[in-house]
Amino acid sequence: MVSSQYIMGHLTIRKALLLTAMCGALAGLTGCGERTVPPPTSTTMATENADAVAAATISQMAGYTTALEGWSARFAELTTGWGRTALDFADPMRPTDDEMGRAQEFIEAMRSSVAELKTIEPPPEVAQAHAQLRAALGGQITALERLVSAFDWGSERDAQLAYRQHEESLALLMQAAKDLEPYVDLSEVTQN
């Protein structure tokens, strides 16, 4: 009679030989164990391209943030410094020529500042918010022009319409600032 240990040992050896034969066959199929590098596929090329695009986007976002912060500081200086005195009317419904001249100069300075903002190229992620910021500030300038004209003509109704337009533009400005908040602090712009 054959012992159970003999049978178990024999089966284990058979399993080991079978496993070795299978591994050998597989190694033969892959070039004798040699590791082959698959040719670049659209997936590997897309991954490499995505990494390059991500690096460029990060660099572009950093440049955008720096440029927008610089613009924001200049805009805040313009509106807090000159803006407060430029729009100071003794009697808004009867402005003097000097008061009107100061207001017009301020409006032109704001227009130049918004034109400078237009030269800052936003990354695609924030292009819509950047355009919204420009539109909001353009609306603010239009409302200011309308208000100054209302003062010049003595039209209370136009002054009210200008104020309403200002409120609408301000809401748009606040939304744009909120959308850009993860990238740049525009609190100086929204406070003025």
PDB file of C-alpha atoms in Angstrom:
ATOM      1  CA  MET A   1       0.000   0.000   0.000  1.00  0.00           C
ATOM      2  CA  VAL A   2       1.218   3.525  -0.867  1.00  0.00           C
ATOM      3  CA  SER A   3       1.433   5.970   1.996  1.00  0.00           C
ATOM      4  CA  SER A   4      -0.515   9.209   1.989  1.00  0.00           C
ATOM      5  CA  GLN A   5       2.703  11.168   2.439  1.00  0.00           C
ATOM      6  CA  TYR A   6       4.075   9.700  -0.773  1.00  0.00           C
ATOM      7  CA  ILE A   7       0.917  10.649  -2.686  1.00  0.00           C
ATOM      8  CA  MET A   8       0.892  14.219  -1.296  1.00  0.00           C
ATOM      9  CA  GLY A   9       4.588  14.671  -2.054  1.00  0.00           C
ATOM     10  CA  HIS A  10       4.136  13.325  -5.556  1.00  0.00           C
ATOM     11  CA  LEU A  11       1.166  15.661  -6.201  1.00  0.00           C
ATOM     12  CA  THR A  12       3.104  18.646  -4.900  1.00  0.00           C
ATOM     13  CA  ILE A  13       6.002  17.849  -7.236  1.00  0.00           C
ATOM     14  CA  ARG A  14       3.557  17.503 -10.128  1.00  0.00           C
ATOM     15  CA  LYS A  15       1.988  20.874  -9.294  1.00  0.00           C
ATOM     16  CA  ALA A  16       5.420  22.492  -9.129  1.00  0.00           C
ATOM     17  CA  LEU A  17       6.404  21.006 -12.503  1.00  0.00           C
ATOM     18  CA  LEU A  18       3.112  22.081 -14.041  1.00  0.00           C
ATOM     19  CA  LEU A  19       3.520  25.604 -12.668  1.00  0.00           C
ATOM     20  CA  THR A  20       7.099  25.765 -13.983  1.00  0.00           C
ATOM     21  CA  ALA A  21       5.988  24.610 -17.414  1.00  0.00           C
ATOM     22  CA  MET A  22       3.230  27.211 -17.506  1.00  0.00           C
ATOM     23  CA  CYS A  23       5.581  30.004 -16.442  1.00  0.00           C
ATOM     24  CA  GLY A  24       8.111  28.866 -19.022  1.00  0.00           C
ATOM     25  CA  ALA A  25       5.498  28.939 -21.730  1.00  0.00           C
ATOM     26  CA  LEU A  26       4.388  32.383 -20.708  1.00  0.00           C
ATOM     27  CA  ALA A  27       7.982  33.597 -20.586  1.00  0.00           C
ATOM     28  CA  GLY A  28       8.471  32.230 -24.090  1.00  0.00           C
ATOM     29  CA  LEU A  29       5.458  34.135 -25.315  1.00  0.00           C
ATOM     30  CA  THR A  30       6.847  37.396 -23.969  1.00  0.00           C
ATOM     31  CA  GLY A  31      10.325  36.984 -25.354  1.00  0.00           C
ATOM     32  CA  CYS A  32      12.026  34.734 -22.827  1.00  0.00           C
ATOM     33  CA  GLY A  33      11.266  36.847 -19.811  1.00  0.00           C
ATOM     34  CA  GLU A  34      12.445  40.017 -21.506  1.00  0.00           C
ATOM     35  CA  ARG A  35      10.292  42.998 -20.645  1.00  0.00           C
ATOM     36  CA  THR A  36       8.989  44.761 -23.709  1.00  0.00           C
ATOM     37  CA  VAL A  37       8.024  48.412 -23.781  1.00  0.00           C
ATOM     38  CA  PRO A  38       4.797  48.970 -25.622  1.00  0.00           C
ATOM     39  CA  PRO A  39       4.854  51.589 -28.353  1.00  0.00           C
ATOM     40  CA  PRO A  40       3.386  54.957 -27.381  1.00  0.00           C
ATOM     41  CA  THR A  41      -0.354  54.922 -27.636  1.00  0.00           C
ATOM     42  CA  SER A  42      -2.770  57.782 -27.796  1.00  0.00           C
ATOM     43  CA  THR A  43      -3.373  57.267 -24.065  1.00  0.00           C
ATOM     44  CA  THR A  44       0.301  57.605 -23.080  1.00  0.00           C
ATOM     45  CA  MET A  45       0.762  60.516 -25.444  1.00  0.00           C
ATOM     46  CA  ALA A  46      -2.377  62.182 -24.083  1.00  0.00           C
ATOM     47  CA  THR A  47      -1.112  61.752 -20.516  1.00  0.00           C
ATOM     48  CA  GLU A  48       2.246  63.305 -21.376  1.00  0.00           C
ATOM     49  CA  ASN A  49       0.481  66.124 -23.224  1.00  0.00           C
ATOM     50  CA  ALA A  50      -1.886  66.672 -20.283  1.00  0.00           C
ATOM     51  CA  ASP A  51       1.090  66.992 -17.921  1.00  0.00           C
ATOM     52  CA  ALA A  52       2.662  69.614 -20.190  1.00  0.00           C
ATOM     53  CA  VAL A  53      -0.641  71.488 -20.481  1.00  0.00           C
ATOM     54  CA  ALA A  54      -1.098  71.394 -16.694  1.00  0.00           C
ATOM     55  CA  ALA A  55       2.368  72.879 -16.149  1.00  0.00           C
ATOM     56  CA  ALA A  56       1.675  75.615 -18.703  1.00  0.00           C
ATOM     57  CA  THR A  57      -1.719  76.330 -17.121  1.00  0.00           C
ATOM     58  CA  ILE A  58      -0.173  76.655 -13.661  1.00  0.00           C
ATOM     59  CA  SER A  59       2.420  79.048 -15.046  1.00  0.00           C
ATOM     60  CA  GLN A  60      -0.244  81.033 -16.911  1.00  0.00           C
ATOM     61  CA  MET A  61      -2.435  81.210 -13.785  1.00  0.00           C
ATOM     62  CA  ALA A  62       0.498  82.474 -11.707  1.00  0.00           C
ATOM     63  CA  GLY A  63       1.223  85.187 -14.288  1.00  0.00           C
ATOM     64  CA  TYR A  64      -2.457  86.113 -14.451  1.00  0.00           C
ATOM     65  CA  THR A  65      -2.738  86.337 -10.669  1.00  0.00           C
ATOM     66  CA  THR A  66       0.327  88.578 -10.442  1.00  0.00           C
ATOM     67  CA  ALA A  67      -0.903  90.859 -13.228  1.00  0.00           C
ATOM     68  CA  LEU A  68      -4.424  91.094 -11.795  1.00  0.00           C
ATOM     69  CA  GLU A  69      -3.142  91.845  -8.289  1.00  0.00           C
ATOM     70  CA  GLY A  70      -1.000  94.673  -9.694  1.00  0.00           C
ATOM     71  CA  TRP A  71      -3.938  96.054 -11.650  1.00  0.00           C
ATOM     72  CA  SER A  72      -6.205  95.753  -8.603  1.00  0.00           C
ATOM     73  CA  ALA A  73      -3.800  97.771  -6.440  1.00  0.00           C
ATOM     74  CA  ARG A  74      -3.581 100.541  -9.058  1.00  0.00           C
ATOM     75  CA  PHE A  75      -7.360 100.570  -9.533  1.00  0.00           C
ATOM     76  CA  ALA A  76      -7.947 100.770  -5.769  1.00  0.00           C
ATOM     77  CA  GLU A  77      -5.492 103.658  -5.517  1.00  0.00           C
ATOM     78  CA  LEU A  78      -7.316 105.449  -8.326  1.00  0.00           C
ATOM     79  CA  THR A  79     -10.772 105.010  -6.828  1.00  0.00           C
ATOM     80  CA  THR A  80      -9.917 105.662  -3.184  1.00  0.00           C
ATOM     81  CA  GLY A  81      -7.571 108.553  -3.772  1.00  0.00           C
ATOM     82  CA  TRP A  82      -8.730 110.531  -6.748  1.00  0.00           C
ATOM     83  CA  GLY A  83     -12.235 109.089  -6.972  1.00  0.00           C
ATOM     84  CA  ARG A  84     -13.409 110.529  -3.674  1.00  0.00           C
ATOM     85  CA  THR A  85     -12.405 114.088  -4.559  1.00  0.00           C
ATOM     86  CA  ALA A  86     -13.266 113.850  -8.265  1.00  0.00           C
ATOM     87  CA  LEU A  87     -16.895 113.106  -7.476  1.00  0.00           C
ATOM     88  CA  ASP A  88     -17.286 115.640  -4.688  1.00  0.00           C
ATOM     89  CA  PHE A  89     -19.990 118.092  -5.806  1.00  0.00           C
ATOM     90  CA  ALA A  90     -21.082 120.986  -3.597  1.00  0.00           C
ATOM     91  CA  ASP A  91     -24.543 120.900  -5.217  1.00  0.00           C
ATOM     92  CA  PRO A  92     -24.944 117.853  -7.482  1.00  0.00           C
ATOM     93  CA  MET A  93     -27.837 119.413  -9.401  1.00  0.00           C
ATOM     94  CA  ARG A  94     -25.786 122.561 -10.123  1.00  0.00           C
ATOM     95  CA  PRO A  95     -22.195 121.462 -10.667  1.00  0.00           C
ATOM     96  CA  THR A  96     -19.487 123.974 -11.483  1.00  0.00           C
ATOM     97  CA  ASP A  97     -17.330 123.652 -14.589  1.00  0.00           C
ATOM     98  CA  ASP A  98     -14.381 122.739 -12.356  1.00  0.00           C
ATOM     99  CA  GLU A  99     -16.378 119.949 -10.682  1.00  0.00           C
ATOM    100  CA  MET A 100     -17.506 118.624 -14.063  1.00  0.00           C
ATOM    101  CA  GLY A 101     -13.925 118.726 -15.372  1.00  0.00           C
ATOM    102  CA  ARG A 102     -12.630 116.714 -12.386  1.00  0.00           C
ATOM    103  CA  ALA A 103     -15.415 114.162 -12.816  1.00  0.00           C
ATOM    104  CA  GLN A 104     -14.710 113.775 -16.557  1.00  0.00           C
ATOM    105  CA  GLU A 105     -10.967 113.329 -15.915  1.00  0.00           C
ATOM    106  CA  PHE A 106     -11.747 110.666 -13.339  1.00  0.00           C
ATOM    107  CA  ILE A 107     -14.057 108.848 -15.754  1.00  0.00           C
ATOM    108  CA  GLU A 108     -11.296 108.837 -18.389  1.00  0.00           C
ATOM    109  CA  ALA A 109      -8.794 107.498 -15.836  1.00  0.00           C
ATOM    110  CA  MET A 110     -11.227 104.706 -14.961  1.00  0.00           C
ATOM    111  CA  ARG A 111     -11.741 103.959 -18.646  1.00  0.00           C
ATOM    112  CA  SER A 112      -7.946 103.667 -19.069  1.00  0.00           C
ATOM    113  CA  SER A 113      -7.772 101.347 -16.073  1.00  0.00           C
ATOM    114  CA  VAL A 114     -10.436  99.061 -17.530  1.00  0.00           C
ATOM    115  CA  ALA A 115      -8.570  99.137 -20.872  1.00  0.00           C
ATOM    116  CA  GLU A 116      -5.467  97.996 -18.971  1.00  0.00           C
ATOM    117  CA  LEU A 117      -7.527  95.180 -17.430  1.00  0.00           C
ATOM    118  CA  LYS A 118      -8.482  94.088 -20.951  1.00  0.00           C
ATOM    119  CA  THR A 119      -4.792  93.547 -21.809  1.00  0.00           C
ATOM    120  CA  ILE A 120      -4.404  90.959 -19.037  1.00  0.00           C
ATOM    121  CA  GLU A 121      -4.833  87.558 -20.676  1.00  0.00           C
ATOM    122  CA  PRO A 122      -6.790  85.188 -18.431  1.00  0.00           C
ATOM    123  CA  PRO A 123      -6.326  81.411 -18.403  1.00  0.00           C
ATOM    124  CA  PRO A 124      -9.318  79.476 -19.769  1.00  0.00           C
ATOM    125  CA  GLU A 125     -10.460  78.534 -16.247  1.00  0.00           C
ATOM    126  CA  VAL A 126     -11.187  82.158 -15.364  1.00  0.00           C
ATOM    127  CA  ALA A 127     -11.842  83.717 -18.775  1.00  0.00           C
ATOM    128  CA  GLN A 128     -15.574  84.046 -18.150  1.00  0.00           C
ATOM    129  CA  ALA A 129     -15.127  85.611 -14.704  1.00  0.00           C
ATOM    130  CA  HIS A 130     -12.497  87.981 -16.129  1.00  0.00           C
ATOM    131  CA  ALA A 131     -14.866  89.063 -18.915  1.00  0.00           C
ATOM    132  CA  GLN A 132     -17.595  89.536 -16.304  1.00  0.00           C
ATOM    133  CA  LEU A 133     -15.247  91.738 -14.249  1.00  0.00           C
ATOM    134  CA  ARG A 134     -14.501  93.904 -17.289  1.00  0.00           C
ATOM    135  CA  ALA A 135     -18.209  94.145 -18.164  1.00  0.00           C
ATOM    136  CA  ALA A 136     -19.106  95.080 -14.591  1.00  0.00           C
ATOM    137  CA  LEU A 137     -16.501  97.826 -14.457  1.00  0.00           C
ATOM    138  CA  GLY A 138     -17.592  99.042 -17.892  1.00  0.00           C
ATOM    139  CA  GLY A 139     -21.142  99.226 -16.526  1.00  0.00           C
ATOM    140  CA  GLN A 140     -19.866 101.185 -13.535  1.00  0.00           C
ATOM    141  CA  ILE A 141     -18.197 103.696 -15.846  1.00  0.00           C
ATOM    142  CA  THR A 142     -21.349 104.037 -17.959  1.00  0.00           C
ATOM    143  CA  ALA A 143     -23.418 104.578 -14.812  1.00  0.00           C
ATOM    144  CA  LEU A 144     -20.936 107.189 -13.606  1.00  0.00           C
ATOM    145  CA  GLU A 145     -21.050 108.999 -16.958  1.00  0.00           C
ATOM    146  CA  ARG A 146     -24.828 108.950 -16.832  1.00  0.00           C
ATOM    147  CA  LEU A 147     -24.797 110.307 -13.281  1.00  0.00           C
ATOM    148  CA  VAL A 148     -22.416 113.133 -14.154  1.00  0.00           C
ATOM    149  CA  SER A 149     -24.575 113.995 -17.195  1.00  0.00           C
ATOM    150  CA  ALA A 150     -27.660 113.958 -14.965  1.00  0.00           C
ATOM    151  CA  PHE A 151     -25.931 116.404 -12.634  1.00  0.00           C
ATOM    152  CA  ASP A 152     -24.926 118.577 -15.589  1.00  0.00           C
ATOM    153  CA  TRP A 153     -28.494 118.633 -16.968  1.00  0.00           C
ATOM    154  CA  GLY A 154     -30.122 118.748 -13.561  1.00  0.00           C
ATOM    155  CA  SER A 155     -32.142 115.601 -14.269  1.00  0.00           C
ATOM    156  CA  GLU A 156     -33.182 113.774 -11.142  1.00  0.00           C
ATOM    157  CA  ARG A 157     -34.703 110.934 -13.159  1.00  0.00           C
ATOM    158  CA  ASP A 158     -31.439 110.299 -15.041  1.00  0.00           C
ATOM    159  CA  ALA A 159     -29.609 110.341 -11.712  1.00  0.00           C
ATOM    160  CA  GLN A 160     -31.969 107.642 -10.407  1.00  0.00           C
ATOM    161  CA  LEU A 161     -31.495 105.556 -13.558  1.00  0.00           C
ATOM    162  CA  ALA A 162     -27.733 105.935 -13.241  1.00  0.00           C
ATOM    163  CA  TYR A 163     -27.924 104.755  -9.650  1.00  0.00           C
ATOM    164  CA  ARG A 164     -29.974 101.704 -10.698  1.00  0.00           C
ATOM    165  CA  GLN A 165     -27.432 100.890 -13.405  1.00  0.00           C
ATOM    166  CA  HIS A 166     -24.673 101.278 -10.817  1.00  0.00           C
ATOM    167  CA  GLU A 167     -26.437  98.764  -8.528  1.00  0.00           C
ATOM    168  CA  GLU A 168     -26.778  96.223 -11.363  1.00  0.00           C
ATOM    169  CA  SER A 169     -23.129  96.610 -12.325  1.00  0.00           C
ATOM    170  CA  LEU A 170     -22.102  96.312  -8.690  1.00  0.00           C
ATOM    171  CA  ALA A 171     -23.949  92.983  -8.378  1.00  0.00           C
ATOM    172  CA  LEU A 172     -22.121  91.721 -11.487  1.00  0.00           C
ATOM    173  CA  LEU A 173     -18.817  92.995 -10.075  1.00  0.00           C
ATOM    174  CA  MET A 174     -19.388  91.168  -6.782  1.00  0.00           C
ATOM    175  CA  GLN A 175     -20.145  87.920  -8.633  1.00  0.00           C
ATOM    176  CA  ALA A 176     -17.007  88.236 -10.760  1.00  0.00           C
ATOM    177  CA  ALA A 177     -14.908  88.931  -7.656  1.00  0.00           C
ATOM    178  CA  LYS A 178     -16.414  85.866  -5.971  1.00  0.00           C
ATOM    179  CA  ASP A 179     -15.612  83.691  -9.002  1.00  0.00           C
ATOM    180  CA  LEU A 180     -12.018  84.979  -9.065  1.00  0.00           C
ATOM    181  CA  GLU A 181     -11.582  84.768  -5.276  1.00  0.00           C
ATOM    182  CA  PRO A 182      -9.728  81.430  -5.286  1.00  0.00           C
ATOM    183  CA  TYR A 183      -7.055  83.003  -7.488  1.00  0.00           C
ATOM    184  CA  VAL A 184      -6.834  86.664  -6.486  1.00  0.00           C
ATOM    185  CA  ASP A 185      -8.143  88.979  -3.780  1.00  0.00           C
ATOM    186  CA  LEU A 186     -10.248  91.756  -5.341  1.00  0.00           C
ATOM    187  CA  SER A 187     -11.606  93.144  -2.076  1.00  0.00           C
ATOM    188  CA  GLU A 188      -9.958  96.517  -2.766  1.00  0.00           C
ATOM    189  CA  VAL A 189     -11.851  96.752  -6.046  1.00  0.00           C
ATOM    190  CA  THR A 190     -15.208  95.724  -4.598  1.00  0.00           C
ATOM    191  CA  GLN A 191     -14.948  98.070  -1.602  1.00  0.00           C
ATOM    192  CA  ASN A 192     -14.663 101.143  -3.762  1.00  0.00           C
TER     193      ASN A 192
END
